[in-house]
Coordinates of C-alpha atoms and ligand atoms in Angstrom, one line a residue:
X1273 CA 18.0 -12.5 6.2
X1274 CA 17.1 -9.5 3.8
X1275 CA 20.3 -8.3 2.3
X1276 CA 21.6 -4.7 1.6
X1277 CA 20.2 -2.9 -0.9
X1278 CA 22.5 -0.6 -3.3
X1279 CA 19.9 2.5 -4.2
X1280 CA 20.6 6.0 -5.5
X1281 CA 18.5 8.3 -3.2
X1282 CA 14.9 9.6 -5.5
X1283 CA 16.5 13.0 -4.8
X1284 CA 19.3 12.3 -7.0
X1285 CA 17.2 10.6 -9.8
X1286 CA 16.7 14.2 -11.5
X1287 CA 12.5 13.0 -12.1
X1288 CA 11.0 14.9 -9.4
X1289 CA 10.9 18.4 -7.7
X1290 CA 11.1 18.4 -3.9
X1291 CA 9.6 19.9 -1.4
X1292 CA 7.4 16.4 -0.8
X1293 CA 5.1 15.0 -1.5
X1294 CA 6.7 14.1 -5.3
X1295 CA 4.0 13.1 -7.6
X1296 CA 3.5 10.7 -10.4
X1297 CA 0.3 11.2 -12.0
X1298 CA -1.8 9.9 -15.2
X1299 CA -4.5 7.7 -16.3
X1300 CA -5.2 4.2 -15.3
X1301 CA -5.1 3.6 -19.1
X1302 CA -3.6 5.3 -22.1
X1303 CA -7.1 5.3 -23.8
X1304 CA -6.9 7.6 -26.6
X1305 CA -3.7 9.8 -28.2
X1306 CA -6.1 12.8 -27.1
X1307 CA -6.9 11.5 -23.4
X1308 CA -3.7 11.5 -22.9
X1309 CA -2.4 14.3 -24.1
X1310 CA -5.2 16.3 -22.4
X1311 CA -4.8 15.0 -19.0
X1312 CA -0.8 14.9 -19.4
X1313 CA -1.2 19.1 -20.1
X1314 CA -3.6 19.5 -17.3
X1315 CA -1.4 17.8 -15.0
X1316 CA 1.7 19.6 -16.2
X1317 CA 0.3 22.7 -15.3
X1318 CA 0.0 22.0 -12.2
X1319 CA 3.6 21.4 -11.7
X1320 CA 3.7 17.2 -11.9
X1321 CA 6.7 16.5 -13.9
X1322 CA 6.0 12.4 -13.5
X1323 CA 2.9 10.7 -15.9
X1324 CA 2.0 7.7 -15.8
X1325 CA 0.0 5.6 -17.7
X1326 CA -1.2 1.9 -18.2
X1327 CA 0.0 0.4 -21.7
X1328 CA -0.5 -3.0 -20.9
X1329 CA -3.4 -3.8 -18.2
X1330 CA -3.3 -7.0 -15.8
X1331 CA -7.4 -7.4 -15.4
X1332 CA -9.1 -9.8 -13.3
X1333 CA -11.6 -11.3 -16.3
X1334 CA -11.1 -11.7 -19.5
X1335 CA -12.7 -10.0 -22.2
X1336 CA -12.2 -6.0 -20.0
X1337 CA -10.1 -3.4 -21.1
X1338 CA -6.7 -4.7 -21.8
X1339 CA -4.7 -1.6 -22.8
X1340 CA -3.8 -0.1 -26.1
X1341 CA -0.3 -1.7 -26.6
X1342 CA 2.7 -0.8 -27.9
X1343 CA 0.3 2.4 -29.8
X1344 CA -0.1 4.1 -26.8
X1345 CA 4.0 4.3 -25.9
X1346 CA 3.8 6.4 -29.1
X1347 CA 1.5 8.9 -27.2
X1348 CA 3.8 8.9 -24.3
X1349 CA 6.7 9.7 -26.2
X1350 CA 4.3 12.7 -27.3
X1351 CA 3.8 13.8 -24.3
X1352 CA 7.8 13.8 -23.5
X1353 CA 8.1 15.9 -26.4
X1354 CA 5.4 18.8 -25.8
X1355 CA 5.3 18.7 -22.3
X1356 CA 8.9 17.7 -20.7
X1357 CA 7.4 15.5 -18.4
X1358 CA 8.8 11.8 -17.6
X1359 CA 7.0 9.2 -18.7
X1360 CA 6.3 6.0 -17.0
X1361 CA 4.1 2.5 -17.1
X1362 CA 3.9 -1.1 -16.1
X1363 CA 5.5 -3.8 -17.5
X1364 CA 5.3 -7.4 -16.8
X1365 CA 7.4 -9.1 -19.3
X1366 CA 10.7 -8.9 -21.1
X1367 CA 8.8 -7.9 -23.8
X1368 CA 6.8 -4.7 -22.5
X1369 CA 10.5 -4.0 -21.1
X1370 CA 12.3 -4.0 -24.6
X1371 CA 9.4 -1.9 -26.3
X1372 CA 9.4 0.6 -23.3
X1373 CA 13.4 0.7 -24.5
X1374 CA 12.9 1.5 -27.7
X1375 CA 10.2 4.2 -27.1
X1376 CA 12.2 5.7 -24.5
X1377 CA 9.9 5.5 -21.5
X1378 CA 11.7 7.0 -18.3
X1379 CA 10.7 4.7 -16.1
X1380 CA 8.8 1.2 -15.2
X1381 CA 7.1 0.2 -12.6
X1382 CA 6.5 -3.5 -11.7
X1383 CA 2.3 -4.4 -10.7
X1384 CA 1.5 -6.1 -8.0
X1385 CA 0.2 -9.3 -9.5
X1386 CA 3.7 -9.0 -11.1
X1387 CA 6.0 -8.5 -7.9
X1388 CA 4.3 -12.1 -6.4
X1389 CA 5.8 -13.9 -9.1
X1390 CA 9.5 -14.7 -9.0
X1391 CA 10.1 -16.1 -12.3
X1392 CA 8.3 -13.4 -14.0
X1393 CA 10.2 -10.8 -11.5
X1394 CA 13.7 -12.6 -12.9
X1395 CA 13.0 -12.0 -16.3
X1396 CA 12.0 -8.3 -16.0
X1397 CA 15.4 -7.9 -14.3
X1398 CA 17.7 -9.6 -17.0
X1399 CA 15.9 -7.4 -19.2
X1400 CA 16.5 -4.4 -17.5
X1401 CA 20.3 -5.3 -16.9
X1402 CA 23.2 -3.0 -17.8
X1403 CA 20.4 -0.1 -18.4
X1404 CA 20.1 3.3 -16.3
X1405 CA 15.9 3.2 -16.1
X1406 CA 14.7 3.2 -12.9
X1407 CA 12.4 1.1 -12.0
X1408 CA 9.7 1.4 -9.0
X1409 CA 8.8 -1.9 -7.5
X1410 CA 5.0 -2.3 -6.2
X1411 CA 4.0 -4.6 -2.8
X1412 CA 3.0 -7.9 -3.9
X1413 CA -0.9 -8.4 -4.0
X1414 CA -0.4 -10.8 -0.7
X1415 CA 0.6 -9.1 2.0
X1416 CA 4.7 -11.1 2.0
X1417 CA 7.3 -8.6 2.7
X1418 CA 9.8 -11.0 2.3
X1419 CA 8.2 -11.3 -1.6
X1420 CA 8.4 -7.8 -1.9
X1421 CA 12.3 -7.3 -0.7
X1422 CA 13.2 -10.8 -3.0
X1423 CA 11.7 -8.6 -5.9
X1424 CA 13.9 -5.5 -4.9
X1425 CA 16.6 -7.9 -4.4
X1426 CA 16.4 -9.3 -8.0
X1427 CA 16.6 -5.6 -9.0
X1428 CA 19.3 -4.7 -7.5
X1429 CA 21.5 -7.7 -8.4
X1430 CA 20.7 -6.8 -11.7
X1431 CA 22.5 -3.3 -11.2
X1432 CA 19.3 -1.4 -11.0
X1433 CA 20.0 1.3 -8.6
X1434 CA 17.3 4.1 -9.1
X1435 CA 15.0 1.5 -6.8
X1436 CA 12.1 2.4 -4.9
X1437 CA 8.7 1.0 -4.0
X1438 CA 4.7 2.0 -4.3
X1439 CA 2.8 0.3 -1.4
X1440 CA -0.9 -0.2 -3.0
X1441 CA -2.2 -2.4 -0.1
X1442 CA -3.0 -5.7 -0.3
X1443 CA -5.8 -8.4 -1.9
X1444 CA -8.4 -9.1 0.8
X1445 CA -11.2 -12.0 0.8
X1446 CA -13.1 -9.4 3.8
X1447 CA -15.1 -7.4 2.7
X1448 CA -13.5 -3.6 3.6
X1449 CA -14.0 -0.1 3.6
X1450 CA -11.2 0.1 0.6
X1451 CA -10.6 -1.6 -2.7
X1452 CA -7.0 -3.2 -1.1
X1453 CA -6.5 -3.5 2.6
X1454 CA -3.7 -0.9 3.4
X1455 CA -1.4 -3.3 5.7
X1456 CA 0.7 0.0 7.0
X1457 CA 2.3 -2.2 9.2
X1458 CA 4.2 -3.9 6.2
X1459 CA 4.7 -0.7 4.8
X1460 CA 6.5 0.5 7.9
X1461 CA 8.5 -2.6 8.8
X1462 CA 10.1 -1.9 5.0
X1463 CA 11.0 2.1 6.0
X1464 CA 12.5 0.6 8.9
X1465 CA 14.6 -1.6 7.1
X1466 CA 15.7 0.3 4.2
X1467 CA 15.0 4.0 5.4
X1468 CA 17.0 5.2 2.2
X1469 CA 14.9 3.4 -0.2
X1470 CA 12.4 5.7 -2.5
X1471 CA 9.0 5.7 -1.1
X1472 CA 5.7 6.2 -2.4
X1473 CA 2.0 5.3 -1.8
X1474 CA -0.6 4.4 -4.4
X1475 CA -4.0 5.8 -3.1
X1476 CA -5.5 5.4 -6.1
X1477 CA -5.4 1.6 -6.1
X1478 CA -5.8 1.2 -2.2
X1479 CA -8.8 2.8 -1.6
X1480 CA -10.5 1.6 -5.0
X1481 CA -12.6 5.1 -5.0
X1482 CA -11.6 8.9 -5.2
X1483 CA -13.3 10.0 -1.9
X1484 CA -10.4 7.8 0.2
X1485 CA -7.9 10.2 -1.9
X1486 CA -6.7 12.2 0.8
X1487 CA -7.1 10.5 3.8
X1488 CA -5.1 7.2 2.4
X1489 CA -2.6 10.2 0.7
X1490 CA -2.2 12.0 4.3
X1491 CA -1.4 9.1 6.2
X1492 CA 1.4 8.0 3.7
X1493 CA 3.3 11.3 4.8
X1494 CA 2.6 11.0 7.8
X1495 CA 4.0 8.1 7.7
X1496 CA 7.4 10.1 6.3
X1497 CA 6.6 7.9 2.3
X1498 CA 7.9 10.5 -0.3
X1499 CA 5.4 10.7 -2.5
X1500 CA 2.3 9.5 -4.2
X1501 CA 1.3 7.5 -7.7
X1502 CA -2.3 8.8 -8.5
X1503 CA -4.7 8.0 -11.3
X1504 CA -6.0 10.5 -13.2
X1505 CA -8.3 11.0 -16.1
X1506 CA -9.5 14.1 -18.2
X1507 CA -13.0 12.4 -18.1
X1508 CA -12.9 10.0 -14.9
X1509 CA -16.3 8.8 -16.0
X1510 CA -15.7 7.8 -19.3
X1511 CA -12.4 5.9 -18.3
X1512 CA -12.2 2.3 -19.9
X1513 CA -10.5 1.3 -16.6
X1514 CA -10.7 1.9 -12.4
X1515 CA -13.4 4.5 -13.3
X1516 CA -14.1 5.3 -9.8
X1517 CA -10.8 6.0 -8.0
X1518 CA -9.6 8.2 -11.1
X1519 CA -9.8 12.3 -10.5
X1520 CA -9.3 15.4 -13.2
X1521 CA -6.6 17.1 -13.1
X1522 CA -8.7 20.0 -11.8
X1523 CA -9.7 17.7 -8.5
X1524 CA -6.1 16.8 -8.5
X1525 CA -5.1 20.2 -7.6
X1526 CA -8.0 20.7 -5.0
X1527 CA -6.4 18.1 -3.5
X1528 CA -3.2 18.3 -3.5
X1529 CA -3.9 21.7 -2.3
X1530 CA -5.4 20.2 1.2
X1531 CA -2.5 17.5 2.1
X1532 CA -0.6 18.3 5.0
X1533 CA 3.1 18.5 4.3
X1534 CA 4.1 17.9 7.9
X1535 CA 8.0 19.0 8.6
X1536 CA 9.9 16.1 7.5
X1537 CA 13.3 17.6 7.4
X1538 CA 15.1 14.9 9.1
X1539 CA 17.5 12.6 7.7
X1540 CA 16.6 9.0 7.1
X1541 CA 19.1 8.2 9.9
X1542 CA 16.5 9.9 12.0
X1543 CA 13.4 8.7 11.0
X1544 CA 13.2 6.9 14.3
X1545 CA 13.4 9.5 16.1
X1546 CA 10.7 11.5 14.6
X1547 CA 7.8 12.4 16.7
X1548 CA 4.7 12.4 14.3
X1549 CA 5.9 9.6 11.9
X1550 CA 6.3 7.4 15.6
X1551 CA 2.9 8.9 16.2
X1552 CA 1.3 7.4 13.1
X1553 CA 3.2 4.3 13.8
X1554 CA 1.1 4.3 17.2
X1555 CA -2.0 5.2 15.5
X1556 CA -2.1 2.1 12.8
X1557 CA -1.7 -0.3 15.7
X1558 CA -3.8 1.4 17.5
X1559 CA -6.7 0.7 14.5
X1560 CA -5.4 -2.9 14.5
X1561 CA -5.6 -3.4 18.3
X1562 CA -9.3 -1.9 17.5
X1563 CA -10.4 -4.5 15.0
X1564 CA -7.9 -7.2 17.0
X1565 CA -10.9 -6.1 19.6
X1566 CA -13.5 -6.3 17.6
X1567 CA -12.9 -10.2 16.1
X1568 CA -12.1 -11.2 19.8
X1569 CA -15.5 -9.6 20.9
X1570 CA -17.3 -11.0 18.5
X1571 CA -16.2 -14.5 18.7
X1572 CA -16.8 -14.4 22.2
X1573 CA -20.4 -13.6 21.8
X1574 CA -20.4 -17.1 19.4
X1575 CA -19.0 -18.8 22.5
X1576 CA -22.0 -17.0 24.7
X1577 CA -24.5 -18.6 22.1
X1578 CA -22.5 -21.9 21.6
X1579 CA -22.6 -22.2 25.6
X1580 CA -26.1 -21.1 25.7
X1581 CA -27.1 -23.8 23.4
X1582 CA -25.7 -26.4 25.7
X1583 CA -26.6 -25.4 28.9
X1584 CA -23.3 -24.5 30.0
X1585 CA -22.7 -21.5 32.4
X1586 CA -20.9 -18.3 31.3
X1587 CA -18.0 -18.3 33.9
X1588 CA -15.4 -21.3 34.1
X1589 CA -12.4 -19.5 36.3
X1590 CA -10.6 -22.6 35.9
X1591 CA -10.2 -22.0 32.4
X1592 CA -9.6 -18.4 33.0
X1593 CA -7.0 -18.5 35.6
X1594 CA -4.5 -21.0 33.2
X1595 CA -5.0 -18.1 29.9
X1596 CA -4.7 -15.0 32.5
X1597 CA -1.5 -17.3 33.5
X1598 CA 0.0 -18.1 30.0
X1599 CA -0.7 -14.6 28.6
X1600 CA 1.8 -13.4 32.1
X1601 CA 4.0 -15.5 30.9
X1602 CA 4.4 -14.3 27.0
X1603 CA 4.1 -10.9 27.9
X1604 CA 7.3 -11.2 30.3
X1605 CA 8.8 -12.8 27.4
X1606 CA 8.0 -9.4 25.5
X1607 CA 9.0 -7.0 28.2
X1608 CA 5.8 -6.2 29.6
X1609 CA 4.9 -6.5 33.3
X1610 CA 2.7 -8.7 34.6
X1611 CA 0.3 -5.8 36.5
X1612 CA 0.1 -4.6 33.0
X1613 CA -0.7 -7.7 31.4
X1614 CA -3.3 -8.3 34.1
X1615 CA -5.2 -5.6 34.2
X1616 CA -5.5 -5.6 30.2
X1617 CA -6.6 -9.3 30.3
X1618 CA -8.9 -8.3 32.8
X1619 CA -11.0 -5.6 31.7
X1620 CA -11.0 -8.2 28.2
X1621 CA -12.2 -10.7 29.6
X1622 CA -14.8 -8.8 31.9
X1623 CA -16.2 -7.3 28.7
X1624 CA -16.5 -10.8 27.4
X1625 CA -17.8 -12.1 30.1
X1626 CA -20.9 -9.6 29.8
X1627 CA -21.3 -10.1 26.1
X1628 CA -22.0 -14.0 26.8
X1629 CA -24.4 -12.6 29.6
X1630 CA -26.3 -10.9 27.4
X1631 CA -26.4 -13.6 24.8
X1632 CA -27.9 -15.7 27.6
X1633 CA -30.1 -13.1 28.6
X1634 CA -31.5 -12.4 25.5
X1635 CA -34.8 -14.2 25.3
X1636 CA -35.1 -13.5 29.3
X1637 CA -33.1 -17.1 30.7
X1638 CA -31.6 -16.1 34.1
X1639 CA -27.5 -15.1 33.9
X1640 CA -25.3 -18.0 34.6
X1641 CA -23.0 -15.0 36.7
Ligands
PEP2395 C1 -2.0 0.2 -12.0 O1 -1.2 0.9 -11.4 O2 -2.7 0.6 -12.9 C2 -2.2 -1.2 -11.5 C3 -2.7 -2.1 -12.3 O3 -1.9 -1.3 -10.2 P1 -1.7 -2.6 -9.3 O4 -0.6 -3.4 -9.9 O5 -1.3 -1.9 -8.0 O6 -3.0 -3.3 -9.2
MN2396 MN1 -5.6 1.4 -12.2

């Protein structure tokens, strides 16, 4: 059982400007001391007060761009200094936490290759004790949301109260449309859980490539997150890391300028109540009850070809009747009533059931049905 979490509320943090969506912006990677300072300007003007910027870099293989060090914290403190903005990176050791001390970055933010490892989680923590930084926590690169609330957990024991959390999808084998599998449903059972707790969505690293940008970015509001971590580069092309999903400052603005702020003035004691974020709720599930639809389809065409290959016919009602039977069952376990669950089954399996024929029909044998 998750416990309660202590937080201060992001609007209280004195980083960010309301009305929504509150930004944090920057490179991937502090490259250069003029990279950043460029693209921290160009974003200032546009109003961001949060930059970020990679100082230490988690990469897959060896031998890639790992980040410019402790160097590059001198660049950020530059940019504190002519622009006012707040500074923030990744850290993923008690070291990178102690620099980041010293250099007076605002605020850290834990990766998430970092968040699925306890013991290095633990360390972070007892080196961010007794301190005031705040520190954003992302999802752990496995979709785990107990994972994710033990890391927040650790946090928070540690008297870390500015807490909140960047959802950046999750690792998939699958091949998919984006770089990291956006699992909204884990993203929603945490807003459940801890409606107070600071929100944002990284659409930078779940889409893997700038033209998801504001579709991944809408749907996070939609979704009531408060705001968004976004990578971005004076040169995008030229950048030494995550090349593709990085956007100018300029294409920042165009952006920005497009996202629908929908009204979100509830409180979080109402977020349940509110009609578009329950909307979006229904729309995610829909999109899994899609693809659920999808796999099932597809295996069943593998049975059609299996059954083929053996002679066997299409239709065993037998076989049929006991699922149709057990799937009544569950779904009065769940509340739902058994003309509902049958005539869902039924048009499934009716679908399936002409799949198979046309498997067997394909080089002209006669339908077993
Ligand atoms: C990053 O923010 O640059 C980063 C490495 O992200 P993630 O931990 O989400 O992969
Ligand atoms: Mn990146």
């Amino acid at each position: 059982m998750s416990k309660i979490l202590d937080t201060v509320p992001v609007t209280e943090w004195g980083f960010f400007t309301l009305p929504r969506p509150m930004i944090i912006a920057g490179p991937c990677s502090a490259e250069t001391r003029e990279q950043v300072m460029e693209t921290a300007k160009g974003l200032r003007a546009l109003g961001i007060n949060v930059f970020r910027a990679g100082i230490w870099k988690p990469r897959t293989h060896p031998g890639s761009f790992e980040g410019v060090g402790t160097e590059g914290l001198k660049w950020l403190q530059e940019v504190k200094r002519e622009t006012g903005m707040k500074v923030c990176t990744e850290v993923a050791s008690e070291r990178h936490v102690f620099e980041c001390l010293k250099y007076g970055v605002d605020m850290v933010w834990i990766g998430a290759r970092t968040t699925a490892n306890p013991f290095l989680v633990q360390e972070i923590a007892d080196a961010v004790k007794d301190t005031e930084i705040p520190v954003l926590v992302k999802n752990p690169v496995n979709p785990d949301l107990d994972l994710w609330i033990g890391a927040l957990e650790r946090f928070n024991q540690a008297g870390i109260r500015k807490l909140g959390v960047i959802h950046r999808g999750f690792s998939s084998f699958q091949k998919i449309q984006y770089r990291n599998d956006p699992g909204w449903r884990i993203a929603i059972e945490l807003r459940t859980r801890y409606p107070g707790l600071p929100f944002f969505a990284d659409p930078s690293h779940m889409g893997g490539d700038r033209k998801y940008l504001l579709e991944l970015s809408q749907r996070a509001l939609d979704l009531g997150l408060d705001g968004l971590m976004i990578e971005s580069h004076c040169n995008p092309s030229c950048a030494l890391s995550d090349a593709s999903q990085q956007v100018t400052p300029e294409a920042m603005q165009d952006f920005l300028g497009k996202i629908v702020v929908r009204d979100n003035e509830v409180e979080d004691s109402d977020f349940n109540e509110n009609l578009s974020q329950l909307r979006t709720r229904i729309d995610v599930i829909d999109d899994e009850i899609l693809s659920m639809l999808a796999s099932r389809m597809s295996v069943s065409r593998r049975i059609g070809e299996y059954k083929k290959a053996h002679n066997v016919a299409i239709l065993q009602t037998g076989r049929w009747d006991s699922v149709l039977q057990e799937m009544i069952e569950e779904g009065k376990k769940k509340g739902l009533s058994p003309e509902f669950i049958s005539s869902v089954y039924n048009a499934i399996h009716e679908a399936s059931v002409q799949v198979q024929n046309e498997v067997l029909s394909s080089d002209g044998s006669p339908s077993a049905n």
